[in-house]
Coordinates of C-alpha atoms and ligand atoms in Angstrom, one line a residue:
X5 CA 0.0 0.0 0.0
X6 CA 1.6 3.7 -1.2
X7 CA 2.8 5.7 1.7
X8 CA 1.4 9.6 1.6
X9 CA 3.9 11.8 2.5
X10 CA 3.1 15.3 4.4
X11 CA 3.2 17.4 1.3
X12 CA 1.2 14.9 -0.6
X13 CA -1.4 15.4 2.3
X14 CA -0.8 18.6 2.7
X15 CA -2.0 19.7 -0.9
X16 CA -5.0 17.1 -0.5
X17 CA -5.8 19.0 2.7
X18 CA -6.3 22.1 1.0
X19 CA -7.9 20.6 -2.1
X20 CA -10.5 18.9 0.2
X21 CA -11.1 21.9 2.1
X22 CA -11.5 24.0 -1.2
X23 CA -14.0 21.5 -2.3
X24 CA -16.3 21.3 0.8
X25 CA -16.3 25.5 1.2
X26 CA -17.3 25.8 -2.3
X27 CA -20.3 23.9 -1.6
X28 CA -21.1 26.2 1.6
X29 CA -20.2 29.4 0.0
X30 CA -21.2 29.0 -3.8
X31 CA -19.1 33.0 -4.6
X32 CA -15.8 31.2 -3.0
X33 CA -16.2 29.2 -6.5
X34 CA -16.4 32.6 -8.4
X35 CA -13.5 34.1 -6.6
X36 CA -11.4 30.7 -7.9
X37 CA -12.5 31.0 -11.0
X38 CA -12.0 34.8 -11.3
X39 CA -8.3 33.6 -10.3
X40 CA -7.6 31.1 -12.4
X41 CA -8.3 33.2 -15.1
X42 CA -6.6 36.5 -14.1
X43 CA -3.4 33.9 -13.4
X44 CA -3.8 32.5 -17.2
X45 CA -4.3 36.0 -18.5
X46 CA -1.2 37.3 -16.6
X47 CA 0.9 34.0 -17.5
X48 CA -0.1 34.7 -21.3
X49 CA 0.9 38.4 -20.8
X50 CA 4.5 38.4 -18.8
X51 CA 5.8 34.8 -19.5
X52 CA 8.6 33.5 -17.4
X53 CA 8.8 36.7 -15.6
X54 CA 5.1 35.5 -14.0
X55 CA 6.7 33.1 -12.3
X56 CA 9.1 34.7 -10.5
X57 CA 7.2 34.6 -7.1
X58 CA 6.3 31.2 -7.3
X59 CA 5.6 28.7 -9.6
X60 CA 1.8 28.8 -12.0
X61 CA 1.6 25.4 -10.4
X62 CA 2.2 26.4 -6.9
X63 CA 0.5 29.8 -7.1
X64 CA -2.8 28.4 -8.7
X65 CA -2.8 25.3 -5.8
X66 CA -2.4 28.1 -3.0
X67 CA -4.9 29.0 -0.5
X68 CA -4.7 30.5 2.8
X69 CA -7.6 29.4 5.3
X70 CA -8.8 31.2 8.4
X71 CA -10.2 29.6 11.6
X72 CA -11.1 31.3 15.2
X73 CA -10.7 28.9 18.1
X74 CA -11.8 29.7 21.8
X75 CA -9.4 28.2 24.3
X76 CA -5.4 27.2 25.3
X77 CA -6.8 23.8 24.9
X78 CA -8.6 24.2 21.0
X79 CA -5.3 26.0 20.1
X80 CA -3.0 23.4 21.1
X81 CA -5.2 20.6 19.8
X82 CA -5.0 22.3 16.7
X83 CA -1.7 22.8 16.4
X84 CA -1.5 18.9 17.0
X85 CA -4.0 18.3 13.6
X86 CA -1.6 20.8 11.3
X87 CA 1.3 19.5 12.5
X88 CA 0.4 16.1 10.6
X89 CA 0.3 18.3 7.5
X90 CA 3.5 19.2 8.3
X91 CA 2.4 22.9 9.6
X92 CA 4.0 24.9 12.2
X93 CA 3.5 28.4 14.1
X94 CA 5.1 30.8 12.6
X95 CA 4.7 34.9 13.5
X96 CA 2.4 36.2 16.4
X97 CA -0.2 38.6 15.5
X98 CA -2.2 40.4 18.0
X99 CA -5.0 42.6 16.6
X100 CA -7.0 43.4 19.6
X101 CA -5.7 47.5 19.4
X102 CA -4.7 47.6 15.4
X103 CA -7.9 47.9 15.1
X104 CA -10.9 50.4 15.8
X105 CA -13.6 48.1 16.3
X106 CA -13.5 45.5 18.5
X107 CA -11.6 42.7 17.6
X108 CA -10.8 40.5 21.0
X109 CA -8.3 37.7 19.2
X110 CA -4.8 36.6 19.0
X111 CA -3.0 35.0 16.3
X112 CA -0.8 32.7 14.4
X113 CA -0.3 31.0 11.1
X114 CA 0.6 27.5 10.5
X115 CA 2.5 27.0 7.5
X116 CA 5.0 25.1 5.6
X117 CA 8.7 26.4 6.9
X118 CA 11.1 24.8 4.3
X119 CA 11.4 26.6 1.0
X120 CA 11.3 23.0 -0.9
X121 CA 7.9 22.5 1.4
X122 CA 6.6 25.6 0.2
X123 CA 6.9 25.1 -3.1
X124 CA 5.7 22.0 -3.2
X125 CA 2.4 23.3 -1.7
X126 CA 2.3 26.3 0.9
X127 CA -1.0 25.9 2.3
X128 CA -1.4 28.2 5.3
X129 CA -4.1 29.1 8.0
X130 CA -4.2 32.0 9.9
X131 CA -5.5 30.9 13.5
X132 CA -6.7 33.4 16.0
X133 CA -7.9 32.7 19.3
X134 CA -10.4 34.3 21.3
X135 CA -8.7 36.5 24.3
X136 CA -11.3 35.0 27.1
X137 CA -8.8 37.0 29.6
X138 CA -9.0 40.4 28.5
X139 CA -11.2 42.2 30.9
X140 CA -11.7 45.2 28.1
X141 CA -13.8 43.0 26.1
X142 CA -15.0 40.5 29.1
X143 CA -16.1 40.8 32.1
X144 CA -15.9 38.1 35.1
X145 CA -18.7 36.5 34.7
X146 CA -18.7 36.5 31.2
X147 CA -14.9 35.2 31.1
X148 CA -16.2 32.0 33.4
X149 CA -19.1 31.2 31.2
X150 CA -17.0 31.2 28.2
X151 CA -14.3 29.4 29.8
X152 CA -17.2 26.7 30.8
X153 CA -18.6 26.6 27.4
X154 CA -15.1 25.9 25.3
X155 CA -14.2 23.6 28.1
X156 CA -17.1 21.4 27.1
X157 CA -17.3 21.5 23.6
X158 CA -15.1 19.1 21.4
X159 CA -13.7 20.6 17.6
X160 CA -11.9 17.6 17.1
X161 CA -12.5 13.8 18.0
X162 CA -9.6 11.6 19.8
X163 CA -9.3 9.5 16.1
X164 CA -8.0 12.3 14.5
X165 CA -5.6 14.0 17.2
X166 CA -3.9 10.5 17.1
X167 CA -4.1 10.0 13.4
X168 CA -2.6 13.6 13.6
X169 CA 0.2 12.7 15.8
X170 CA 1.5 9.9 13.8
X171 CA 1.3 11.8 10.7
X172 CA 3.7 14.4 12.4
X173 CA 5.7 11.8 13.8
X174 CA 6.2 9.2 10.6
X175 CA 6.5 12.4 8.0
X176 CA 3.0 10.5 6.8
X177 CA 0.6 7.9 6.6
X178 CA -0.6 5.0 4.8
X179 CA -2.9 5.4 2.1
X180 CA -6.1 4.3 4.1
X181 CA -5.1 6.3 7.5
X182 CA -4.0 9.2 5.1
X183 CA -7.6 9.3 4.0
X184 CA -9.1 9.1 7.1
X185 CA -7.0 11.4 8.4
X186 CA -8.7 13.8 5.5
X187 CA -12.3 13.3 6.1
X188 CA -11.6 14.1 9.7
X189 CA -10.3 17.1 9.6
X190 CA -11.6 18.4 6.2
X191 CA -15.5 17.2 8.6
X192 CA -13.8 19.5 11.2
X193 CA -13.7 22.8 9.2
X194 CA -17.2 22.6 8.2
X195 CA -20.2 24.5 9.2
X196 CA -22.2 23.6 12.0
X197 CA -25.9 22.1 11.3
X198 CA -26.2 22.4 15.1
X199 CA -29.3 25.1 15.9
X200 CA -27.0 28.4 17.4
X201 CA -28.2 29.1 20.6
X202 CA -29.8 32.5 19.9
X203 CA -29.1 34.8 23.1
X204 CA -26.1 33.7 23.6
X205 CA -25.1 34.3 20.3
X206 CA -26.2 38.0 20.3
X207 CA -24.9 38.5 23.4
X208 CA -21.2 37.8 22.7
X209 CA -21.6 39.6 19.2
X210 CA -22.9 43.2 21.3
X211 CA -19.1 43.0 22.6
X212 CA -17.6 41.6 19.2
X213 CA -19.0 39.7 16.2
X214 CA -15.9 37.9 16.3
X215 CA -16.3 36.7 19.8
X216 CA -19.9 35.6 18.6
X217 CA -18.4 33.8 15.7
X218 CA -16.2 31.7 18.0
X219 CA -18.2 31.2 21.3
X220 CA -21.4 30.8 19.7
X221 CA -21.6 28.1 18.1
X222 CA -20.9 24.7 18.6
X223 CA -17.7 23.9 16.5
X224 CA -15.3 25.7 14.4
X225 CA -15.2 26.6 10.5
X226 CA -13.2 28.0 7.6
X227 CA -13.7 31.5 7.9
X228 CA -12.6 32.2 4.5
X229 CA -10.3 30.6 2.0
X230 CA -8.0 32.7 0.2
X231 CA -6.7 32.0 -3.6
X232 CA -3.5 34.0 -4.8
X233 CA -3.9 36.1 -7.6
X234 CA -0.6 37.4 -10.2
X235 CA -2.6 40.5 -10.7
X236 CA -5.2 41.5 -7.9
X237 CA -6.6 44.9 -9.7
X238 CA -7.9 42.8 -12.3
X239 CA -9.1 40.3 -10.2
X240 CA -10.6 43.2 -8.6
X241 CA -12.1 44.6 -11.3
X242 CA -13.0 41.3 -12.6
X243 CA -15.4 40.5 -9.3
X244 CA -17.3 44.1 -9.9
X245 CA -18.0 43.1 -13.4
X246 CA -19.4 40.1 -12.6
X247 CA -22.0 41.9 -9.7
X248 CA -20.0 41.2 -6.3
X249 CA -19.6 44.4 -4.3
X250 CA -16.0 44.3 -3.1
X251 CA -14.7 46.0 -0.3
X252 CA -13.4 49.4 -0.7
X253 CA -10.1 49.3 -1.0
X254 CA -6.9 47.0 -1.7
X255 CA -5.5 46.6 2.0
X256 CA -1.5 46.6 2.2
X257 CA 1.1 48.2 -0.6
X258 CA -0.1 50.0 -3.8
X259 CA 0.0 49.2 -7.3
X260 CA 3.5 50.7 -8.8
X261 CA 6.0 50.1 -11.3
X262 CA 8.5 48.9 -9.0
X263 CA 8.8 45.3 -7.1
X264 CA 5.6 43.6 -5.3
X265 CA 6.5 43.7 -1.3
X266 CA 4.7 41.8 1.6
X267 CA 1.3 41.4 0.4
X268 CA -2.1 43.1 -1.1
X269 CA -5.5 42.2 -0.1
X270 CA -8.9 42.0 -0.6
X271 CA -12.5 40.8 0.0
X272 CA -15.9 40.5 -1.2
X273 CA -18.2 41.3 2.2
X274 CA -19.9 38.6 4.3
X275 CA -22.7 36.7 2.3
X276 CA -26.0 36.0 4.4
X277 CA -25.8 32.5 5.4
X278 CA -29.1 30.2 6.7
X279 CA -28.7 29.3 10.4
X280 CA -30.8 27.4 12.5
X281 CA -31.6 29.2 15.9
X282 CA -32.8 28.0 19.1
X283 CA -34.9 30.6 21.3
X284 CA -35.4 31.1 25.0
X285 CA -38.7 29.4 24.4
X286 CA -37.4 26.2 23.1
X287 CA -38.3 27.1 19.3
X288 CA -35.8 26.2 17.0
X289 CA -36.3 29.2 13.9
X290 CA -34.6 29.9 10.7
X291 CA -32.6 33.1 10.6
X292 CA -29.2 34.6 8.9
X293 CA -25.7 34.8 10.1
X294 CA -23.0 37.1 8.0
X295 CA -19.6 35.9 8.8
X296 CA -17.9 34.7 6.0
X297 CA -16.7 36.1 3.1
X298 CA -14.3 35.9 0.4
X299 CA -10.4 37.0 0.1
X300 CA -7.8 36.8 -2.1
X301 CA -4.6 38.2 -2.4
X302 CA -1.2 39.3 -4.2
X303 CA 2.0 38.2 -2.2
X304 CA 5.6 40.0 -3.2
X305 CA 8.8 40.2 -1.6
X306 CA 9.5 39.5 2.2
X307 CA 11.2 42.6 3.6
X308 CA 14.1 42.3 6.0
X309 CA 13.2 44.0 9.3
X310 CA 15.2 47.8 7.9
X311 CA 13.0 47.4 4.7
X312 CA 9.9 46.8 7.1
X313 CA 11.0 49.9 8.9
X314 CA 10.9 51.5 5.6
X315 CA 7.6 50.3 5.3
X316 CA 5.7 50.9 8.4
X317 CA 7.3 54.8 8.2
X318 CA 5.5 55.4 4.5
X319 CA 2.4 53.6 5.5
X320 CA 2.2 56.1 8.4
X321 CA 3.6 58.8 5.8
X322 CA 0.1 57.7 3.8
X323 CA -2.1 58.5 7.0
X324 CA -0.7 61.6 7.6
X325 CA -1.1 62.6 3.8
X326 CA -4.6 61.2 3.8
X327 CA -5.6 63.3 7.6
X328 CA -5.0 66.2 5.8
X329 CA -7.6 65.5 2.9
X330 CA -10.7 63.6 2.9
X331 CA -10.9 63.4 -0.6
X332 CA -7.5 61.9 -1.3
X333 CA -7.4 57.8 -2.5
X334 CA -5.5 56.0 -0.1
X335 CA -3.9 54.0 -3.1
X336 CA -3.5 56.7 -4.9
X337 CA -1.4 58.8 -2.5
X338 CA 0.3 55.5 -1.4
X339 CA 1.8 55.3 -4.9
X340 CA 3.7 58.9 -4.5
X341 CA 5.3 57.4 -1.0
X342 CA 6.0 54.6 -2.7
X343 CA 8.1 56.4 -5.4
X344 CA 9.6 58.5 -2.9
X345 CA 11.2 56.1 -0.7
X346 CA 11.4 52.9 -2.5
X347 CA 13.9 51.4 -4.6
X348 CA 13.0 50.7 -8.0
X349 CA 14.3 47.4 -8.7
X350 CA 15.6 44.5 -6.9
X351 CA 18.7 44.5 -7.1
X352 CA 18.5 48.0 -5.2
X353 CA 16.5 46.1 -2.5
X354 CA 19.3 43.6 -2.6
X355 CA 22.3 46.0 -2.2
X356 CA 20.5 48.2 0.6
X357 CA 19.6 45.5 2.7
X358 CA 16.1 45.7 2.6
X359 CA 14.4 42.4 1.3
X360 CA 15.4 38.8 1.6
X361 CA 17.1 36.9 -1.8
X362 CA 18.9 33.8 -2.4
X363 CA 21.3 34.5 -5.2
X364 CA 22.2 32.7 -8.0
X365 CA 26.1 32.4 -9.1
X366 CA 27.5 33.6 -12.1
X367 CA 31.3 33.5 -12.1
X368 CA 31.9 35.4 -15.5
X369 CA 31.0 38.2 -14.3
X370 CA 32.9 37.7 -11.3
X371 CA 35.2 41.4 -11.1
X372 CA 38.4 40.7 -11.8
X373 CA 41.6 39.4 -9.7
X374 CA 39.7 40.4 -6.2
X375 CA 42.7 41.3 -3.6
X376 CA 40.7 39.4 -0.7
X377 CA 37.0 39.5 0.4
X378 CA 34.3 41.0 -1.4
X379 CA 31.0 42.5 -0.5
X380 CA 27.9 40.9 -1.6
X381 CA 26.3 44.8 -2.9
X382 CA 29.6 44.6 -5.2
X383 CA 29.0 41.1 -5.9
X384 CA 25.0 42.2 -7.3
X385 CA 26.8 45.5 -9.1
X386 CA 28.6 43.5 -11.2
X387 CA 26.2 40.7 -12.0
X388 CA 28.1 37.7 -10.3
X389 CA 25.5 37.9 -7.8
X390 CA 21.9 37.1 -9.4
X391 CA 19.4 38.2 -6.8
X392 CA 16.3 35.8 -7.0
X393 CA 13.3 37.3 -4.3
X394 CA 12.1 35.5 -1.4
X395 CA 8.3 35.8 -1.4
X396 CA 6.6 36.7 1.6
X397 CA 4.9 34.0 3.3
X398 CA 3.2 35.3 6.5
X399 CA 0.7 38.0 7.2
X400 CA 0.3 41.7 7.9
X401 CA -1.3 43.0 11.3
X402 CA -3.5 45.8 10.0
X403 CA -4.5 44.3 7.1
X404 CA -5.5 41.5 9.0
X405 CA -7.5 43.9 11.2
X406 CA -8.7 45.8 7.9
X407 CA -10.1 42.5 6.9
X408 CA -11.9 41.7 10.0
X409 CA -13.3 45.0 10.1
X410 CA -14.6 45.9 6.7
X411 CA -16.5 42.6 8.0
X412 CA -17.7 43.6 11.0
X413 CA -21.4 45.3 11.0
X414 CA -20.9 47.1 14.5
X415 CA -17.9 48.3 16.6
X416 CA -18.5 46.2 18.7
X417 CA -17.9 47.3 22.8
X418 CA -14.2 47.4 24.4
X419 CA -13.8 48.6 28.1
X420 CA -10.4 51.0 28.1
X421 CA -10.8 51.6 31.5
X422 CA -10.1 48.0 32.1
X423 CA -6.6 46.0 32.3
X424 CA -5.7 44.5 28.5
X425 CA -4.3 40.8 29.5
X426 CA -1.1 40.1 28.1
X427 CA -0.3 38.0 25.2
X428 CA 3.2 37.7 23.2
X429 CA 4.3 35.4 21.3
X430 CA 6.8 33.3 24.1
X431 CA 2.9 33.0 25.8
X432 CA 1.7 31.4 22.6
X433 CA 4.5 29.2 22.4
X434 CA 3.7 27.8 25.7
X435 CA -0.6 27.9 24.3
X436 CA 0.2 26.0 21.3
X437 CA 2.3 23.2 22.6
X438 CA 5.7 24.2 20.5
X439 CA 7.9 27.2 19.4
X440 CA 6.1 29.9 17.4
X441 CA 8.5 30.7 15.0
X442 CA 9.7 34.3 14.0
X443 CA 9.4 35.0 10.6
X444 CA 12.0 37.0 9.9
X445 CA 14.5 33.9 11.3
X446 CA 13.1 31.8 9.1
X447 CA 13.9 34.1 5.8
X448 CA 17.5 35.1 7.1
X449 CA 18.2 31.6 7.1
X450 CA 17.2 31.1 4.1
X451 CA 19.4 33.7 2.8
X452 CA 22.3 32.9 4.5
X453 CA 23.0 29.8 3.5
X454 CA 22.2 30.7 -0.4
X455 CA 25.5 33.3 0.4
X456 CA 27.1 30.4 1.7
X457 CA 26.3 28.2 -1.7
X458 CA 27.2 31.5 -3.6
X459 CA 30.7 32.2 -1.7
X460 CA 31.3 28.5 -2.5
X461 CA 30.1 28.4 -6.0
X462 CA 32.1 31.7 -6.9
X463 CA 35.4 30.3 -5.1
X464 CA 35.7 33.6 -3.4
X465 CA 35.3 34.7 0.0
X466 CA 32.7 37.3 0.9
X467 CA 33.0 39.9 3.1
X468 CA 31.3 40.1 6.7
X469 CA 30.6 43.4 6.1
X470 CA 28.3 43.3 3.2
X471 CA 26.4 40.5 5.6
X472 CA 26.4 43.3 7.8
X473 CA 24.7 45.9 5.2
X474 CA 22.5 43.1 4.2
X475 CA 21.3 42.7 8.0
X476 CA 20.8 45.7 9.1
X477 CA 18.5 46.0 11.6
Ligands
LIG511 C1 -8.5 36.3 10.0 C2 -8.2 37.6 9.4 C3 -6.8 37.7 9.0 C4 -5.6 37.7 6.8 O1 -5.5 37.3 5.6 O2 -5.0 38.7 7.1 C5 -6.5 37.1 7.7 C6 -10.0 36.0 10.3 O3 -10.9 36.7 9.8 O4 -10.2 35.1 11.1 O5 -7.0 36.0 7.3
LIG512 NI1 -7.1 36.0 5.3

């Protein structure tokens, strides 16, 4: 009997999950199919130079899921069910003050961590979990009937945390447990038939319809599904032709002439869903829930933390702008900052230290008879250093709060007065069950040992220094 290996699972994981999502949210289907065709289009258009972020195979297999989970416990369990997928915590996100309305979760993503995983399919899923503790959002009694109600319900059966736990330890499964496996988890990402208790519900969702969302009900669910898109204006543009009222705006960096950073964002708004509810008077009536709705995205190059910095100063550059007129595009004015402060091209993001490459070798244009160590920015000047992007695999706090909010009906109520609990990421280490890993390791890595390779393949040595330039923090 054939052996499935993690990949192999993981891409199966995402394809099942695809599958069973279109059926519960029919415009998820569109939004693929809106993709697909933008991706061909763009293929057809720019040719190899498509590609250069990621395979047309990898790009038009990947998704990015979202879940909300209540508890220490529902985290760590799992953590335990993407682990057999072979995907870890990476990158702690906490969105309970980036944005306005009230937004009570923390996060992380589990993803793929080896480049060679990642290409072979990166399939992600952005987990937030409710922040019972935080008395802003929760009072005591509310933090001990929520505590009660997580504590009793079950997202995921004891046959599939231990089919999970083989998987992670094995690197796979048989064929017939890999299957299982599937149904099991793919079941546990599904919408609830179970009748929503109907004043409970409302209740939590007067302090946030997220907190509604994930102690209301009596299970978990894929939130949204996210396809990538090589061109996400015309995807854009491509939804509003065919009737679906987008959100707004693009959330994240602007469209410009020069290099794709980080990543660009956007959603179709929450669709009315059919729920069952169960009254105070026993009834059980129809009614409508608006939670989930459709994303997709653009992902570009991972900035090193200086190019971040570069970042986070022209995004706030773009608020400032925008504060002084109300009839300014954000996008639009976003474009100037870009052009103001952002290198062109890539190998300028190379030389100045502020994205992540691997670079390929190439020895005739090596300069000639070096007199001992040279610098890697001299090594891109003259060619012998071909800089190939790292793509950005994680998330961005405020968009992620963008997207939560352009979703969210009300503000929601938050309590200022009272203590925020604290959360950082060594906590959610210690939540989850295993390191949560920081991004920006995990990329530095990755371009440290292609110098390595590069030193090597070049037969020279290459200076410290230019390490230095290319770290800076
Ligand atoms: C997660 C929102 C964050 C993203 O792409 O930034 C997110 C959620 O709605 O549960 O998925
Ligand atoms: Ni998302």
């Amino acid at each position: 009997m054939s052996f499935k290996s993690q990949w192999e699972m993981r891409a199966a994981f995402a394809q099942s999950l695809s599958t069973m999502y279109g059926t519960e949210v029919p415009a998820y289907n569109t939004l693929v199919e809106v993709s697909t065709e933008v991706n061909q289009e763009h293929l057809r258009r720019h040719g190899a130079d498509a590609e250069r972020l990621g395979s047309i195979g990898r790009v038009t297999a990947e998704r990015h899921g979202a879940i909300r989970v209540g508890s220490d416990r529902e985290m760590s369990q799992v953590a335990r069910v993407f682990a057999a997928f072979g995907m870890h915590p990476v990158g702690f996100y906490d969105l309970r003050d980036a944005a306005s309305s009230a937004v009570p979760v923390v996060s992380t993503a589990f993803r793929p961590i080896d480049a060679d995983q990642l290409a072979k399919n990166p399939f992600r899923v952005f987990t937030s979990m409710l922040a019972v503790e935080d008395q802003r959002f929760f009072d005591g009694a509310l933090q001990r009937e929520l505590a009660d109600f997580f504590a009793h319900r079950e997202l995921f059966v004891p046959e599939l945390l231990e089919l999970a736990d083989r998987a992670a330890a094995g690197g796979g499964l048989p064929e017939t447990e890999a299957d299982r496996l599937l149904e099991l988890a793919t079941g546990a990402f599904e919408l609830s038939a179970e009748p929503v208790d109907h004043d409970w519900y409302r209740r939590l969702e007067a302090i946030s319809a997220v907190a509604s969302d994930i102690g209301g009900v009596a299970s978990t669910h894929i939130n949204h599904l996210t396809p990538r898109v090589l061109d996400i204006d015309a995807l854009y543009s491509g939804m509003e032709d065919r009737g679906i009222t987008m959100i707004d705006e693009i959330q994240g960096p602007p469209r410009w002439d020069g290099p794709d950073v980080l990543l660009r964002q956007t959603s179709f708004k929450a669709l009315g869903e059919k729920r069952l509810f169960r009254h105070a008077d026993g009834s059980v009536q129809p009614g409508e829930l608006r939670v989930r709705f459709g994303e997709v995205e653009a992902r570009g190059i991972a900035l090193t933390p200086a190019g971040r910095d570069v970042y986070d100063r022209m995004v706030a550059e773009v608020d400032s702008r925008l504060a002084t007129d109300p009839d300014l595009v954000r996008q639009d004015v976003a474009k100037g900052v870009w052009e103001e402060h952002l290198p062109r091209t890539e190998a300028e993001l190379a030389a100045r230290g502020l994205a992540y490459f691997t670079f390929a070798p190439r020895p005739e244009a090596l300069p000639e008879a070096p007199s001992g160590p040279i610098t890697l920015a001299e090594l891109i000047a003259s060619g012998a250093a071909v800089p190939e992007p790292v793509v950005y695999e994680d998330f961005l706090p405020r968009s992620a709060a963008g997207i939560f909010q352009s979703n969210l009906t009300d503000e929601g109520s938050k309590n200022d007065a009272e203590q925020a609990a604290a959360y950082d990421i060594d906590r959610m280490s210690r939540i989850v069950g295993r390191e949560v890993l920081d991004p920006n390791g995990l990329y530095q890595a990755q371009q440290d040992a292609s110098v390595v390779e590069l030193a090597k393949a070049l037969q020279i040595e290459i200076a410290p220094a230019s390490s230095a330039a290319i770290h800076t923090r």
